[in-house]
């Protein structure tokens, strides 16, 4: 038995105050922290005595393998993700890798995902049923993404959109808005949160029509309201169904 351990840790937006106590305790216990370089930089100042295993954005599989190799030597390793490890994070890849490393204990530590931290900036856009859809087609075909957008709109779900744009995916948010407009009126209340929990944090409430021309990037989270969502005094609020809301 190697007695090594892997934590898959959601670090939330990145700053200490947005991280759960369980997440920080896992990082403190670990000898190694493995992550995308940007995410490692978010925790490095708090955990300077750790060894870091860093790979670029597309190096997820290599990163997980390196982490498990260290754990197989009896080390404790945290694989970190922004937000929650189980929401577009590393939990799935790490859990799938675990059977190949007998004796390595594995535990997923939840974190605050961008849908929740971004919603808190805007008010209460996700107070009722909602879904989360990523516009990144690096791992998911665009036809599937388009289908999910249409069905979410037809179901009148509030939608949190991750990865709306990047340098290599310009125009994706506008395309998503055009698909949603097949079902949703252009005046639908929407919102966007940028750099959540980091320097440059900001948010704004807008409409689906205006959202098509708004600047967004990988550090932006977009919110599409449902048919009950309103702009109430500068807060994006989706109705829950209380009598006082009517």
Short mmCIF file of C-alpha atoms in Angstrom, two decimals:
data_model
loop_
_atom_site.label_atom_id
_atom_site.label_comp_id
_atom_site.label_asym_id
_atom_site.label_seq_id
_atom_site.Cartn_x
_atom_site.Cartn_y
_atom_site.Cartn_z
CA UNK A 1 0.00 0.00 0.00
CA UNK A 2 1.41 3.39 -0.98
CA UNK A 3 -0.78 5.49 1.39
CA UNK A 4 -0.69 8.36 -1.08
CA UNK A 5 -3.61 10.74 -1.32
CA UNK A 6 -5.19 12.87 -4.04
CA UNK A 7 -7.49 15.79 -3.27
CA UNK A 8 -9.39 17.31 -6.20
CA UNK A 9 -10.02 20.80 -4.90
CA UNK A 10 -12.37 23.51 -6.09
CA UNK A 11 -10.72 26.76 -4.98
CA UNK A 12 -13.69 29.00 -5.82
CA UNK A 13 -12.94 32.33 -7.52
CA UNK A 14 -9.36 32.17 -6.27
CA UNK A 15 -8.98 34.59 -3.38
CA UNK A 16 -8.75 33.26 0.16
CA UNK A 17 -12.13 34.66 1.21
CA UNK A 18 -13.87 32.78 -1.63
CA UNK A 19 -12.32 29.43 -0.72
CA UNK A 20 -13.99 26.97 1.65
CA UNK A 21 -12.19 25.98 4.84
CA UNK A 22 -12.16 22.35 3.67
CA UNK A 23 -10.42 23.40 0.45
CA UNK A 24 -7.73 25.35 2.26
CA UNK A 25 -7.17 22.52 4.76
CA UNK A 26 -6.64 20.08 1.87
CA UNK A 27 -4.10 22.42 0.27
CA UNK A 28 -2.28 22.88 3.57
CA UNK A 29 -2.06 19.11 4.05
CA UNK A 30 -0.68 18.56 0.57
CA UNK A 31 3.00 18.41 -0.32
CA UNK A 32 2.29 19.04 -4.00
CA UNK A 33 -0.29 21.25 -5.72
CA UNK A 34 -1.09 20.47 -9.35
CA UNK A 35 -2.96 22.89 -11.56
CA UNK A 36 -3.22 25.15 -14.57
CA UNK A 37 -0.54 27.82 -14.20
CA UNK A 38 -3.07 30.66 -13.69
CA UNK A 39 -4.78 28.76 -10.86
CA UNK A 40 -1.48 27.92 -9.19
CA UNK A 41 -0.66 31.63 -9.21
CA UNK A 42 -3.92 32.33 -7.34
CA UNK A 43 -2.89 30.23 -4.32
CA UNK A 44 0.90 30.47 -4.41
CA UNK A 45 1.12 33.51 -2.10
CA UNK A 46 -0.86 31.66 0.58
CA UNK A 47 1.04 28.38 0.18
CA UNK A 48 4.64 29.24 -0.61
CA UNK A 49 6.12 26.10 0.93
CA UNK A 50 4.48 23.69 -1.56
CA UNK A 51 5.89 22.05 -4.67
CA UNK A 52 3.86 22.97 -7.77
CA UNK A 53 3.04 20.81 -10.76
CA UNK A 54 1.97 23.24 -13.49
CA UNK A 55 0.78 22.63 -17.05
CA UNK A 56 -0.90 24.93 -19.60
CA UNK A 57 -4.64 25.05 -20.31
CA UNK A 58 -4.70 21.98 -22.57
CA UNK A 59 -2.45 19.88 -20.33
CA UNK A 60 -5.15 18.41 -18.08
CA UNK A 61 -4.40 14.73 -18.70
CA UNK A 62 -0.66 15.19 -18.21
CA UNK A 63 -1.31 17.17 -15.02
CA UNK A 64 -3.51 14.45 -13.53
CA UNK A 65 -1.03 11.72 -14.45
CA UNK A 66 1.85 13.61 -12.81
CA UNK A 67 -0.26 14.13 -9.68
CA UNK A 68 -1.09 10.42 -9.43
CA UNK A 69 2.54 9.46 -9.96
CA UNK A 70 3.49 11.58 -6.94
CA UNK A 71 0.63 10.09 -4.90
CA UNK A 72 1.81 6.59 -5.87
CA UNK A 73 5.11 7.49 -4.17
CA UNK A 74 3.19 8.07 -0.94
CA UNK A 75 2.76 11.84 -1.31
CA UNK A 76 -0.36 13.94 -0.71
CA UNK A 77 -1.29 15.98 -3.77
CA UNK A 78 -4.04 18.52 -4.43
CA UNK A 79 -5.27 18.92 -8.00
CA UNK A 80 -6.81 22.38 -8.06
CA UNK A 81 -9.55 23.86 -10.24
CA UNK A 82 -11.20 27.26 -10.19
CA UNK A 83 -14.79 27.24 -8.96
CA UNK A 84 -15.95 23.69 -8.23
CA UNK A 85 -13.91 20.62 -9.20
CA UNK A 86 -17.03 18.83 -10.42
CA UNK A 87 -18.31 21.65 -12.66
CA UNK A 88 -16.11 21.73 -15.78
CA UNK A 89 -13.26 20.85 -13.42
CA UNK A 90 -10.82 18.01 -12.90
CA UNK A 91 -12.92 15.66 -10.76
CA UNK A 92 -14.15 13.52 -13.66
CA UNK A 93 -10.70 12.99 -15.16
CA UNK A 94 -9.13 12.25 -11.77
CA UNK A 95 -11.84 9.80 -10.70
CA UNK A 96 -11.49 7.97 -14.02
CA UNK A 97 -7.72 7.72 -13.50
CA UNK A 98 -7.94 6.45 -9.90
CA UNK A 99 -8.49 2.70 -10.66
CA UNK A 100 -5.05 2.57 -12.32
CA UNK A 101 -3.34 3.62 -9.07
CA UNK A 102 -4.28 1.08 -6.43
CA UNK A 103 -3.66 2.30 -2.91
CA UNK A 104 -4.08 6.00 -3.70
CA UNK A 105 -6.89 7.56 -1.70
CA UNK A 106 -8.95 10.11 -3.62
CA UNK A 107 -11.34 12.76 -2.31
CA UNK A 108 -13.23 15.54 -4.11
CA UNK A 109 -13.43 18.86 -2.23
CA UNK A 110 -16.27 21.11 -3.50
CA UNK A 111 -15.87 24.81 -4.19
CA UNK A 112 -17.99 27.82 -5.14
CA UNK A 113 -18.59 27.66 -8.90
CA UNK A 114 -18.83 30.82 -11.04
CA UNK A 115 -22.57 30.40 -11.54
CA UNK A 116 -23.07 30.95 -7.81
CA UNK A 117 -20.43 33.62 -7.18
CA UNK A 118 -21.47 35.50 -10.33
CA UNK A 119 -25.15 35.26 -9.44
CA UNK A 120 -24.37 36.77 -6.04
CA UNK A 121 -22.86 39.83 -7.72
CA UNK A 122 -25.95 40.32 -9.88
CA UNK A 123 -28.59 39.61 -7.25
CA UNK A 124 -30.70 36.46 -7.58
CA UNK A 125 -30.85 35.32 -11.22
CA UNK A 126 -30.70 31.60 -10.36
CA UNK A 127 -33.19 31.52 -7.48
CA UNK A 128 -35.39 29.02 -9.37
CA UNK A 129 -34.63 26.16 -11.79
CA UNK A 130 -31.56 26.81 -13.92
CA UNK A 131 -28.94 25.06 -16.04
CA UNK A 132 -25.28 25.64 -16.84
CA UNK A 133 -23.97 25.47 -20.42
CA UNK A 134 -20.41 25.98 -21.64
CA UNK A 135 -19.86 27.53 -25.08
CA UNK A 136 -16.43 25.93 -25.42
CA UNK A 137 -16.44 23.44 -28.27
CA UNK A 138 -12.96 22.12 -27.51
CA UNK A 139 -14.44 18.95 -25.96
CA UNK A 140 -18.12 19.24 -26.96
CA UNK A 141 -19.35 19.54 -30.59
CA UNK A 142 -21.04 22.85 -31.38
CA UNK A 143 -24.18 21.02 -32.61
CA UNK A 144 -24.65 19.63 -29.08
CA UNK A 145 -24.11 23.05 -27.50
CA UNK A 146 -26.68 24.59 -29.87
CA UNK A 147 -29.19 21.84 -29.06
CA UNK A 148 -28.78 22.41 -25.33
CA UNK A 149 -29.26 26.16 -25.71
CA UNK A 150 -32.47 25.67 -27.69
CA UNK A 151 -33.90 23.14 -25.25
CA UNK A 152 -33.03 25.26 -22.21
CA UNK A 153 -34.77 28.24 -23.82
CA UNK A 154 -37.83 26.14 -24.64
CA UNK A 155 -37.95 24.89 -21.04
CA UNK A 156 -37.85 28.52 -19.79
CA UNK A 157 -34.77 27.78 -17.71
CA UNK A 158 -32.51 30.50 -16.39
CA UNK A 159 -29.12 29.78 -17.95
CA UNK A 160 -25.59 30.36 -16.69
CA UNK A 161 -23.15 30.37 -19.61
CA UNK A 162 -19.52 29.46 -19.02
CA UNK A 163 -16.59 30.08 -21.39
CA UNK A 164 -18.55 32.51 -23.58
CA UNK A 165 -15.57 33.74 -25.62
CA UNK A 166 -11.82 33.35 -25.96
CA UNK A 167 -9.12 34.61 -28.31
CA UNK A 168 -9.71 31.62 -30.58
CA UNK A 169 -13.52 31.61 -30.20
CA UNK A 170 -14.58 35.13 -31.13
CA UNK A 171 -18.29 35.58 -31.84
CA UNK A 172 -19.48 32.55 -29.88
CA UNK A 173 -21.59 34.58 -27.43
CA UNK A 174 -23.33 36.46 -30.25
CA UNK A 175 -24.05 33.14 -31.94
CA UNK A 176 -25.52 31.73 -28.72
CA UNK A 177 -27.72 34.82 -28.33
CA UNK A 178 -29.03 34.41 -31.87
CA UNK A 179 -29.98 30.80 -31.11
CA UNK A 180 -31.74 31.82 -27.90
CA UNK A 181 -33.63 34.55 -29.78
CA UNK A 182 -35.36 31.81 -31.77
CA UNK A 183 -37.38 31.28 -28.58
CA UNK A 184 -36.65 34.20 -26.24
CA UNK A 185 -37.63 37.84 -26.75
CA UNK A 186 -34.73 40.29 -27.36
CA UNK A 187 -35.68 42.32 -24.27
CA UNK A 188 -35.14 39.37 -21.88
CA UNK A 189 -33.18 40.46 -18.81
CA UNK A 190 -29.62 39.11 -18.84
CA UNK A 191 -26.41 39.78 -16.95
CA UNK A 192 -22.67 39.30 -17.12
CA UNK A 193 -20.08 39.00 -14.35
CA UNK A 194 -16.37 39.44 -15.08
CA UNK A 195 -13.27 38.49 -13.09
CA UNK A 196 -15.34 37.18 -10.20
CA UNK A 197 -13.44 37.42 -6.93
CA UNK A 198 -10.35 38.82 -8.67
CA UNK A 199 -8.89 42.17 -9.62
CA UNK A 200 -11.19 43.93 -12.08
CA UNK A 201 -14.37 42.31 -10.77
CA UNK A 202 -17.49 43.87 -12.29
CA UNK A 203 -20.99 43.00 -13.38
CA UNK A 204 -23.78 44.55 -15.41
CA UNK A 205 -27.41 43.86 -16.20
CA UNK A 206 -28.43 44.05 -19.83
CA UNK A 207 -30.79 42.44 -22.35
CA UNK A 208 -30.42 39.48 -24.67
CA UNK A 209 -30.29 41.82 -27.68
CA UNK A 210 -27.51 43.97 -26.20
CA UNK A 211 -25.63 40.92 -24.94
CA UNK A 212 -24.69 40.08 -28.53
CA UNK A 213 -22.31 43.05 -28.68
CA UNK A 214 -20.89 42.89 -25.14
CA UNK A 215 -17.23 42.05 -24.59
CA UNK A 216 -16.69 38.71 -22.86
CA UNK A 217 -13.83 36.29 -22.30
CA UNK A 218 -12.94 33.09 -20.42
CA UNK A 219 -13.14 35.00 -17.13
CA UNK A 220 -16.74 36.06 -17.82
CA UNK A 221 -19.92 34.27 -16.78
CA UNK A 222 -23.15 35.16 -18.58
CA UNK A 223 -26.64 34.86 -17.13
CA UNK A 224 -29.82 34.53 -19.22
CA UNK A 225 -32.97 35.15 -17.24
CA UNK A 226 -36.17 33.16 -17.58
CA UNK A 227 -39.52 34.71 -18.46
CA UNK A 228 -40.02 35.93 -14.87
CA UNK A 229 -36.62 37.60 -14.46
CA UNK A 230 -36.64 41.36 -13.84
CA UNK A 231 -34.22 44.19 -13.19
CA UNK A 232 -35.36 45.34 -9.75
CA UNK A 233 -33.44 48.36 -8.49
CA UNK A 234 -30.23 47.22 -10.11
CA UNK A 235 -30.59 43.57 -9.10
CA UNK A 236 -31.24 40.76 -11.55
CA UNK A 237 -34.05 38.83 -9.87
CA UNK A 238 -35.81 35.69 -11.04
CA UNK A 239 -39.17 35.01 -9.39
CA UNK A 240 -39.36 32.09 -6.97
CA UNK A 241 -43.13 32.04 -6.81
CA UNK A 242 -43.87 33.79 -3.51
CA UNK A 243 -47.18 35.62 -3.27
CA UNK A 244 -45.37 38.91 -2.56
CA UNK A 245 -43.67 38.68 -5.96
CA UNK A 246 -46.97 38.84 -7.82
#
